[in-house]
Coordinates of C-alpha atoms and ligand atoms in Angstrom, one line a residue:
M126 CA 14.6 3.0 -29.5
K127 CA 13.3 0.3 -27.2
A128 CA 9.6 0.4 -26.3
V129 CA 7.9 -1.6 -23.6
K130 CA 4.2 -2.3 -23.8
E131 CA 2.2 -2.9 -20.7
K132 CA -1.5 -3.7 -20.1
A133 CA -3.0 -1.5 -17.4
Y134 CA -5.7 -3.7 -16.0
A135 CA -8.8 -2.2 -14.3
K136 CA -9.4 -3.0 -10.7
L137 CA -12.8 -3.9 -9.1
N138 CA -13.8 -3.8 -5.5
I139 CA -15.3 -7.2 -4.6
S140 CA -15.8 -5.4 -1.2
L141 CA -15.1 -2.0 0.2
D142 CA -15.2 -1.0 3.8
V143 CA -14.2 2.2 5.5
T144 CA -13.4 1.6 9.2
G145 CA -12.3 5.1 10.4
K146 CA -10.7 8.4 9.6
R147 CA -7.0 8.9 10.0
P148 CA -5.1 11.9 11.5
D149 CA -3.7 12.6 8.0
G150 CA -7.3 13.1 6.6
Y151 CA -7.3 9.8 4.7
H152 CA -9.6 6.9 5.6
E153 CA -8.8 3.5 6.9
M154 CA -9.9 1.0 4.3
V155 CA -10.5 -2.8 4.1
M156 CA -11.0 -3.9 0.6
V157 CA -10.9 -7.1 -1.5
M158 CA -9.6 -6.0 -4.9
Q159 CA -9.6 -7.8 -8.2
S160 CA -7.8 -7.1 -11.5
V161 CA -9.9 -7.6 -14.6
S162 CA -9.1 -7.9 -18.3
L163 CA -10.6 -4.5 -19.3
C164 CA -7.4 -2.5 -19.7
D165 CA -5.7 0.6 -21.0
D166 CA -2.7 0.1 -23.3
I167 CA 0.5 1.8 -22.2
E168 CA 3.7 2.1 -24.2
V169 CA 6.9 3.6 -22.7
T170 CA 10.0 4.6 -24.7
L171 CA 13.1 6.1 -23.0
N172 CA 14.3 9.4 -24.4
S173 CA 16.5 12.3 -23.4
G174 CA 13.8 15.0 -23.7
G175 CA 12.1 14.9 -20.3
I176 CA 8.8 13.1 -19.5
K177 CA 6.1 13.5 -22.1
A178 CA 2.8 11.7 -22.6
S179 CA 0.0 11.4 -25.2
C180 CA -3.5 10.1 -24.7
N181 CA -6.2 9.0 -27.2
L182 CA -8.7 11.0 -25.2
P183 CA -8.3 14.7 -25.6
F184 CA -9.8 15.6 -22.2
V185 CA -7.2 13.6 -20.3
P186 CA -4.4 15.9 -19.1
C187 CA -0.9 14.8 -20.2
D188 CA 1.1 16.9 -17.8
E189 CA 1.9 16.2 -14.1
R190 CA -1.8 16.0 -13.2
N191 CA -1.7 12.6 -15.0
L192 CA -0.7 9.9 -12.5
A193 CA 1.3 8.1 -15.3
V194 CA 3.5 11.2 -15.7
K195 CA 3.8 11.5 -11.9
A196 CA 4.8 7.8 -11.7
A197 CA 7.6 8.3 -14.3
K198 CA 9.0 11.3 -12.4
Q199 CA 8.9 9.4 -9.1
Y200 CA 10.6 6.4 -10.8
F201 CA 13.5 8.4 -12.1
D202 CA 13.9 10.2 -8.8
C203 CA 13.8 7.0 -6.8
A204 CA 16.3 5.2 -9.2
G205 CA 18.7 8.2 -9.0
L206 CA 18.2 8.9 -12.7
E207 CA 17.0 12.5 -12.2
S208 CA 17.8 13.4 -15.8
G209 CA 15.9 10.4 -17.2
G210 CA 13.2 11.0 -19.9
A211 CA 10.4 8.9 -21.3
F212 CA 7.6 9.1 -23.8
I213 CA 4.4 7.5 -22.5
R214 CA 1.7 6.6 -24.9
I215 CA -1.7 6.0 -23.2
C216 CA -4.6 4.4 -25.0
K217 CA -7.6 4.5 -22.7
H218 CA -10.3 1.9 -22.7
I219 CA -11.2 1.9 -18.9
P220 CA -13.9 4.6 -18.5
V221 CA -12.7 7.7 -16.7
G222 CA -14.3 8.5 -13.3
S223 CA -15.7 5.0 -13.0
G224 CA -14.1 3.7 -9.7
M225 CA -12.1 1.2 -11.7
G226 CA -8.8 2.8 -11.0
G227 CA -7.8 3.7 -14.6
G228 CA -5.4 6.4 -13.7
S229 CA -3.9 4.2 -11.0
A230 CA -3.6 1.3 -13.4
D231 CA -1.8 3.6 -16.0
A232 CA 0.7 4.8 -13.3
A233 CA 1.4 1.2 -12.2
A234 CA 1.9 0.1 -15.8
V235 CA 4.4 2.9 -16.3
L236 CA 6.3 1.8 -13.2
R237 CA 6.5 -1.8 -14.4
A238 CA 7.5 -0.7 -17.9
L239 CA 10.2 1.7 -16.7
D240 CA 11.6 -1.1 -14.4
K241 CA 11.7 -3.5 -17.4
L242 CA 13.5 -0.9 -19.5
H243 CA 16.1 -0.6 -16.7
G244 CA 16.6 -4.4 -16.3
G245 CA 14.6 -4.7 -13.0
L246 CA 16.7 -1.9 -11.3
L247 CA 14.1 -1.3 -8.5
G248 CA 12.2 -4.7 -8.3
R249 CA 8.6 -5.4 -7.4
E250 CA 8.8 -4.6 -3.6
K251 CA 10.4 -1.1 -4.2
L252 CA 7.9 -0.5 -7.0
E253 CA 4.9 -1.2 -4.7
E254 CA 6.5 1.2 -2.1
L255 CA 6.9 3.9 -4.7
A256 CA 3.4 3.3 -6.0
A257 CA 1.8 4.0 -2.6
S258 CA 3.3 7.6 -2.7
I259 CA 1.6 8.2 -6.1
G260 CA -2.0 7.2 -5.1
S261 CA -3.8 4.9 -2.7
D262 CA -4.7 2.3 -5.4
V263 CA -1.5 2.3 -7.4
A264 CA 0.3 -0.3 -5.2
F265 CA -2.6 -2.8 -5.9
C266 CA -2.4 -2.1 -9.6
V267 CA 1.4 -2.9 -9.6
A268 CA 0.8 -6.2 -8.0
G269 CA -2.7 -7.1 -9.4
G270 CA -4.6 -10.4 -9.1
T271 CA -6.7 -10.8 -6.0
A272 CA -5.7 -9.0 -2.8
L273 CA -6.8 -7.6 0.5
A274 CA -5.9 -3.9 0.7
T275 CA -5.8 -2.1 4.1
G276 CA -4.5 1.2 5.4
R277 CA -5.1 3.9 2.8
G278 CA -5.5 1.0 0.4
E279 CA -1.8 0.6 -0.1
K280 CA -1.1 -2.3 2.3
L281 CA -1.6 -5.5 0.4
S282 CA -1.8 -9.1 1.1
A283 CA -2.3 -11.6 -1.6
L284 CA -5.5 -13.7 -1.4
P285 CA -6.4 -17.0 -3.2
A286 CA -7.3 -16.1 -6.8
L287 CA -11.0 -15.5 -7.5
P288 CA -12.4 -18.5 -9.3
D289 CA -12.6 -17.9 -13.1
C290 CA -15.6 -15.9 -14.0
F291 CA -17.1 -13.4 -16.4
V292 CA -17.7 -9.8 -15.3
V293 CA -20.2 -7.5 -16.7
I294 CA -19.4 -3.8 -16.0
C295 CA -21.8 -1.0 -16.6
K296 CA -21.1 2.7 -16.0
P297 CA -24.0 5.1 -16.0
D298 CA -23.5 8.4 -17.8
F299 CA -22.2 10.3 -14.8
S300 CA -19.0 10.2 -12.7
I301 CA -18.7 10.6 -8.9
S302 CA -15.9 12.6 -7.4
T303 CA -13.9 10.5 -5.0
P304 CA -12.9 13.2 -2.5
E305 CA -16.6 14.4 -2.5
L306 CA -18.0 11.0 -1.7
F307 CA -15.4 10.5 1.1
R308 CA -16.5 13.8 2.5
K309 CA -20.1 12.8 2.4
L310 CA -19.3 9.5 4.1
D311 CA -17.9 11.4 7.1
S312 CA -21.4 12.6 8.0
V313 CA -23.0 9.2 7.7
R314 CA -23.2 6.6 10.4
L315 CA -22.5 3.3 8.6
R316 CA -24.8 0.6 9.8
C317 CA -23.6 -2.3 7.6
H318 CA -20.2 -3.5 6.7
P319 CA -19.0 -6.2 4.3
D320 CA -18.2 -9.6 5.6
T321 CA -14.6 -9.4 4.6
A322 CA -13.6 -12.5 6.5
G323 CA -16.4 -14.4 4.9
I324 CA -15.2 -13.3 1.4
C325 CA -11.6 -14.4 2.3
A326 CA -13.0 -17.8 3.4
A327 CA -15.0 -18.2 0.3
L328 CA -11.9 -17.4 -1.8
E329 CA -10.0 -20.0 0.2
S330 CA -12.7 -22.6 -0.6
G331 CA -12.9 -21.5 -4.2
S332 CA -16.6 -20.7 -4.2
L333 CA -17.5 -18.0 -6.7
A334 CA -21.2 -17.9 -5.5
E335 CA -20.2 -17.5 -1.9
V336 CA -17.9 -14.6 -2.8
A337 CA -20.5 -13.0 -5.1
R338 CA -23.3 -13.0 -2.5
R339 CA -21.1 -11.2 0.0
M340 CA -20.0 -8.4 -2.3
Y341 CA -20.7 -5.0 -0.5
N342 CA -19.5 -1.5 -0.8
V343 CA -20.2 1.0 2.0
F344 CA -20.2 3.9 -0.5
E345 CA -23.6 2.7 -1.7
D346 CA -25.0 3.7 1.7
V347 CA -23.9 7.3 1.3
P348 CA -27.0 9.3 0.3
D349 CA -26.6 10.5 -3.3
R350 CA -29.4 11.2 -5.7
R351 CA -27.5 9.5 -8.4
H352 CA -27.4 6.2 -6.5
S353 CA -30.8 5.3 -7.7
A354 CA -29.2 4.5 -11.1
I355 CA -26.7 2.3 -9.3
G356 CA -29.5 0.4 -7.7
E357 CA -31.3 -0.1 -11.0
I358 CA -28.2 -1.5 -12.7
K359 CA -27.6 -3.8 -9.8
S360 CA -31.1 -5.1 -10.0
S361 CA -30.9 -5.6 -13.8
L362 CA -27.6 -7.5 -13.4
L363 CA -29.1 -9.8 -10.8
D364 CA -32.3 -10.4 -12.9
L365 CA -30.0 -11.3 -15.8
G366 CA -28.3 -14.0 -13.8
A367 CA -25.4 -12.4 -12.0
L368 CA -24.4 -14.2 -8.8
G369 CA -23.9 -10.9 -7.1
A370 CA -23.6 -7.2 -8.2
V371 CA -22.0 -4.2 -6.5
M372 CA -20.6 -0.7 -7.2
T373 CA -16.8 -0.5 -7.5
G374 CA -14.8 2.0 -5.5
T375 CA -16.5 5.4 -5.3
G376 CA -18.4 4.6 -8.5
S377 CA -20.1 5.2 -10.7
A378 CA -19.5 1.8 -12.4
V379 CA -21.4 -1.3 -11.2
F380 CA -20.4 -4.9 -12.0
G381 CA -21.9 -8.3 -11.7
L382 CA -20.1 -11.7 -11.5
F383 CA -21.3 -14.5 -13.8
D384 CA -20.3 -18.2 -13.9
N385 CA -21.8 -18.5 -17.4
E386 CA -20.5 -16.7 -20.5
D387 CA -23.7 -16.8 -22.4
K388 CA -25.6 -15.2 -19.6
A389 CA -22.9 -12.6 -19.2
K390 CA -23.0 -11.8 -22.9
A391 CA -26.8 -11.5 -22.9
A392 CA -26.6 -9.2 -19.8
R393 CA -24.1 -6.9 -21.5
E394 CA -26.3 -6.8 -24.6
V395 CA -29.5 -5.9 -22.6
L396 CA -27.8 -3.3 -20.4
G397 CA -26.1 -1.9 -23.6
R398 CA -29.5 -0.8 -24.8
D399 CA -29.8 1.7 -21.9
Y400 CA -26.2 2.5 -21.1
R401 CA -23.4 3.5 -23.5
S402 CA -20.5 2.1 -21.3
C403 CA -21.0 -1.6 -20.9
Y404 CA -18.2 -4.1 -20.9
I405 CA -17.6 -7.8 -20.5
A406 CA -14.3 -8.9 -18.9
K407 CA -12.6 -11.8 -17.2
N408 CA -10.8 -11.9 -13.9
V409 CA -7.0 -11.6 -14.3
P410 CA -5.3 -13.9 -11.8
E411 CA -1.9 -12.1 -12.0
V412 CA -0.3 -9.1 -13.7
Ligands
C5P614 O1 -4.7 8.5 -2.7 P1 -5.5 9.1 -3.7 O2 -4.9 10.4 -4.3 O3 -6.0 8.2 -4.8 O4 -6.9 9.6 -3.0 C1 -7.8 10.5 -3.7 C2 -8.7 11.1 -2.6 O5 -9.5 10.2 -2.0 C3 -7.9 11.7 -1.4 O6 -7.6 13.1 -1.7 C4 -8.9 11.6 -0.3 O7 -9.9 12.7 -0.4 C5 -9.7 10.3 -0.6 N1 -9.2 9.1 0.1 C6 -9.4 9.0 1.4 N2 -8.9 7.9 2.0 C7 -8.3 6.9 1.4 C8 -8.1 7.0 0.0 C9 -8.5 8.2 -0.7 O8 -10.0 9.8 2.1 N3 -7.9 5.8 2.0

């Protein structure tokens, strides 16, 4: 039986802006997104016994609540293979509930794997379309690299690649519910927004420092008692030599960009004394 292995790369928000609420209840987003080398490992095997999944983490559901299972079902439906079956093995390394899109990355990896197993039957464009119906961040995770995401987060345009760098990611010991934070945001008047155009220009000119100093996430401005931990991690990352630091997505992970590997390693080490979930990663230019 043929198996295809795929890396499900985590995504980070270099910037995250919310510009309005839509009639469908979702929010209008403007985000600069980046894939990083911290990843889950996905293996997909075709079978005739329906869609089944396993995961190394016992608390992760392996039924249709799992976006990877949902993705496989959507793939087979879209490809006209309604009786198709697959076994999906998920080995998670991306912390759950961190704002790094682990579930979305797994779903995207399943779409890529299934399309490889079917000789490119749907192709990239169709996969990205299908991905958007699974979750707002799944389309980005299919494409990867550096991109501007608008709409619900599913409309993508490729950006010049982030200059090579080291990323230190630290997740405090709590998770933040995405729908809850979006709800809280509705009652807040946002006063500051990221300079998205400035970030795009800095990417164009290849300046990591100019990108890093503009990193901004409006969710950090939503009052939440847990956000003091976010501020502390950001300050530590900056003190330890990060060119910029910001929370990713709806949190709770925070990351800093470094142009120096030794400083990044030292920062991970120092933060690792206080936080269990600390990682060092690299930018991934394309998936
Ligand atoms: O699309 P996805 O299922 O990933 O979104 C999870 C939740 O996040 C939605 O149910 C919604 O509450 C919120 N959301 C939003 N606007 C977006 C994306 C997500 O309000 N653009």
